[in-house]
Short mmCIF file of C-alpha atoms in Angstrom, two decimals:
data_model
loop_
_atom_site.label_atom_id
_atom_site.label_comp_id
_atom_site.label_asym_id
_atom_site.label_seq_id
_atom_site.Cartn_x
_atom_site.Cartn_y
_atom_site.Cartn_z
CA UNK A 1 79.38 -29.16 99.58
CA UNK A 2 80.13 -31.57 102.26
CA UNK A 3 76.71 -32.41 104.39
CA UNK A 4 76.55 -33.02 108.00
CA UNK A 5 73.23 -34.09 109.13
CA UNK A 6 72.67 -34.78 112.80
CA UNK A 7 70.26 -35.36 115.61
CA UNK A 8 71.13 -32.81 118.26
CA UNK A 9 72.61 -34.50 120.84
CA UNK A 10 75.11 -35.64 118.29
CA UNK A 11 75.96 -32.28 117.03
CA UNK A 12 79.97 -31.59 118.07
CA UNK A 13 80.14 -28.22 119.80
CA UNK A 14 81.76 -26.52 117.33
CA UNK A 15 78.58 -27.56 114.73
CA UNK A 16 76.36 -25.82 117.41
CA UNK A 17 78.46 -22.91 117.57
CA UNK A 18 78.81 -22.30 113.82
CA UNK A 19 74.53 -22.93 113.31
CA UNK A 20 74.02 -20.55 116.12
CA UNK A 21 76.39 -18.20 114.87
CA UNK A 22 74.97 -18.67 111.54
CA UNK A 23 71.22 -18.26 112.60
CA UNK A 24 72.20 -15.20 114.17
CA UNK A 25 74.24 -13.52 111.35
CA UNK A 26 71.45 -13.74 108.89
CA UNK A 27 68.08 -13.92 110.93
CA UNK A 28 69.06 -11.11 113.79
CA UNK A 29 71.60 -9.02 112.05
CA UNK A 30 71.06 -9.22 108.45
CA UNK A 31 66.86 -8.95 108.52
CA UNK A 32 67.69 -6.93 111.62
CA UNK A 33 64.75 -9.11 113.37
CA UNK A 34 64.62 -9.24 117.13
CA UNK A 35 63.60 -12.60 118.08
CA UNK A 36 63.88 -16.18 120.34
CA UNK A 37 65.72 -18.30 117.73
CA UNK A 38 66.84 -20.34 121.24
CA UNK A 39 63.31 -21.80 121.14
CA UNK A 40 63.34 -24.64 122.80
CA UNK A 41 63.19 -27.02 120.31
CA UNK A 42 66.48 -27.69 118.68
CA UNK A 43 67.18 -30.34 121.16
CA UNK A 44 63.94 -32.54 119.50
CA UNK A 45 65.11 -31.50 116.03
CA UNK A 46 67.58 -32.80 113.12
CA UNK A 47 69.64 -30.36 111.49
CA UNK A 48 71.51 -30.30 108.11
CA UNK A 49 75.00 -28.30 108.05
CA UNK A 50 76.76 -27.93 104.51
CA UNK A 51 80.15 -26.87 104.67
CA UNK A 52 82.25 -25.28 102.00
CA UNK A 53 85.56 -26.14 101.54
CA UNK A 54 88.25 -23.39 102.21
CA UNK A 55 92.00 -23.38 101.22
CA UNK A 56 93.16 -25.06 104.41
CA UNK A 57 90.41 -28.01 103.78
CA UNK A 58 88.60 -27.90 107.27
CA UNK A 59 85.34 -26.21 105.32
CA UNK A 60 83.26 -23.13 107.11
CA UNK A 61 79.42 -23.36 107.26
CA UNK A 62 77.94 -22.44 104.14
CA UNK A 63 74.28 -23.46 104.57
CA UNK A 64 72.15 -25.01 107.40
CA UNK A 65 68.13 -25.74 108.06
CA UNK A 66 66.57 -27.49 110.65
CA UNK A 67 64.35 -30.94 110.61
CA UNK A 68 60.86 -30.56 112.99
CA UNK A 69 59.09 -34.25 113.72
CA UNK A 70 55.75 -33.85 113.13
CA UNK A 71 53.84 -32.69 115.91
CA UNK A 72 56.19 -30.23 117.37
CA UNK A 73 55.53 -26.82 115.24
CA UNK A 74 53.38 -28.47 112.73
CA UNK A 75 51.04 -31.29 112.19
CA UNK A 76 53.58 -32.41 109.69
CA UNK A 77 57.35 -32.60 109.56
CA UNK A 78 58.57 -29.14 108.82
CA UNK A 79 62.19 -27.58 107.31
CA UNK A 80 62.67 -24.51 109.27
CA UNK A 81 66.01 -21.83 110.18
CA UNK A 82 66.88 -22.50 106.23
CA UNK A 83 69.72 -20.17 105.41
CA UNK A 84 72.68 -19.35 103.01
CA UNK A 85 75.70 -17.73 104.42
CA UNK A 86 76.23 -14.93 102.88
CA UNK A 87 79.84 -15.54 101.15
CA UNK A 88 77.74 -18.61 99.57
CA UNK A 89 74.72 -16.71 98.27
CA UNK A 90 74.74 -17.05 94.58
CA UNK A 91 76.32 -20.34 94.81
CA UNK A 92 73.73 -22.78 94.11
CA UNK A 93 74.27 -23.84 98.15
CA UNK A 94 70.70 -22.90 98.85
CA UNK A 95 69.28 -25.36 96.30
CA UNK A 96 71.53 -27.84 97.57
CA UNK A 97 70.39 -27.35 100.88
CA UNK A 98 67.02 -27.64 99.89
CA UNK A 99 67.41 -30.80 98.17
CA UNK A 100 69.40 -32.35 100.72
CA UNK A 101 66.98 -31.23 103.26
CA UNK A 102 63.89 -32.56 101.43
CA UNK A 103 65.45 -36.01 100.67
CA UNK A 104 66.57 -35.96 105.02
CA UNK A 105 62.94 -35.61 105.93
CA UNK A 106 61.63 -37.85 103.56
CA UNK A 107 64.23 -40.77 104.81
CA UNK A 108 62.88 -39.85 108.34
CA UNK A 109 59.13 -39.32 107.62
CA UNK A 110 58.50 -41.31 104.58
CA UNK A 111 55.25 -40.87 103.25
CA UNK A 112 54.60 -37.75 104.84
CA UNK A 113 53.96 -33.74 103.40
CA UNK A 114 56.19 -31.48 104.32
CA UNK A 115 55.21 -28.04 105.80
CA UNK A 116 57.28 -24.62 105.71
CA UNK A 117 56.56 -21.22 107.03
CA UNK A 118 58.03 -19.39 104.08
CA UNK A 119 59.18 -15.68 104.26
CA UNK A 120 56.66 -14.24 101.35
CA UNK A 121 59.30 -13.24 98.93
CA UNK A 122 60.73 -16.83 98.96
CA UNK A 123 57.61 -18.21 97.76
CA UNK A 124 58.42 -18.87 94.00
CA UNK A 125 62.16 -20.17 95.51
CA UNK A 126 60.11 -22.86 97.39
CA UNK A 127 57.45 -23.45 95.00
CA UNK A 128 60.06 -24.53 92.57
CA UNK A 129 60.22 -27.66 95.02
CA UNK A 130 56.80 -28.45 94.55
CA UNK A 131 55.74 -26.70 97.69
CA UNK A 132 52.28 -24.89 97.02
CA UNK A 133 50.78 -21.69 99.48
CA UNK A 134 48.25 -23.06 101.72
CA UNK A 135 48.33 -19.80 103.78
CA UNK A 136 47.46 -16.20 103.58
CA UNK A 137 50.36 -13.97 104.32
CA UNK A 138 50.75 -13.46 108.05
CA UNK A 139 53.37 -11.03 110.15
CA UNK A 140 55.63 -12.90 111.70
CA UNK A 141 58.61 -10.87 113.87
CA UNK A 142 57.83 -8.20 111.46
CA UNK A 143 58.51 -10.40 108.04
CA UNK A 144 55.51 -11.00 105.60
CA UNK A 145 55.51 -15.28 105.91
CA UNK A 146 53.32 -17.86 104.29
CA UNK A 147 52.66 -21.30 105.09
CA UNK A 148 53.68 -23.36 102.33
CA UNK A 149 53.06 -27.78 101.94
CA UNK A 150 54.71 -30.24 99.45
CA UNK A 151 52.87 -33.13 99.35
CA UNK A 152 54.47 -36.55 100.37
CA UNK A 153 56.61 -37.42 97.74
CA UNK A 154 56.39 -34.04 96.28
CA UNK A 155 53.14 -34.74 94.03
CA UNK A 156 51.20 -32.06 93.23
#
């Protein structure tokens, strides 16, 4: 996997064409969820594009999430819009992506927890990264969610 990891205003247009086209593939289409994914703040956040590499070498989006600074959905910096496209599902891309996501935000925010608003059937996924379930489930576009934290550094 070959990581890209940008501020926004760096992003090439093609990177914001393939997250967007991305995002909507799996959060629209796939979990058929009707929703604003143009919120507003991807211009404030860092995002984190993996590419796989194909036979001609130039690589196609495999897995992206987003970087939130604290303050702007949660308290604490947040990983958010984490996906796997689908031809890399059963990859190991998604672990990747988490890995290289956690180690982004704690280069940026050292010192600081990390929060997620986990779909509810990810929980153990996310939980094997030392985030623990600080939340109730709650309905969120019509997807059972939980809000998960791993501490700063990832202690428990």
């Amino acid at each position: 996997m070959r990581w890209r990891f940008s501020i926004f205003h760096e992003l090439t247009l093609q990177d914001v064409h393939d997250l967007y086209q991305a995002r909507a593939a799996v959060f629209v289409v796939e979990q058929k969820c009707a929703f604003q994914d143009v919120d507003g703040a991807d211009p404030s956040c860092w995002h984190l594009l993996g590419f796989s590499p194909t036979p001609l070498g130039e690589g196609q989006l495999a897995a992206y999430a987003r970087l939130v600074p604290p303050g702007l959905k949660f308290a604490e910096p947040s990983i958010g819009r984490v996906l796997t496209a689908q031809p890399a599902r059963g990859s190991g891309a998604g672990r990747q992506l988490m890995d290289e996501s956690i180690r982004q935000a704690e280069l940026l925010w050292p010192g600081q927890p990390i929060r997620i608003g986990a779909q509810q059937y990810l929980e153990k996924f996310y939980g094997s990264f030392g985030f623990a379930t600080i939340s109730a489930p709650y309905d969120e576009d019509g997807i059972q969610h939980v809000e998960m934290l791993r501490a700063a550094g990832g202690a428990q």
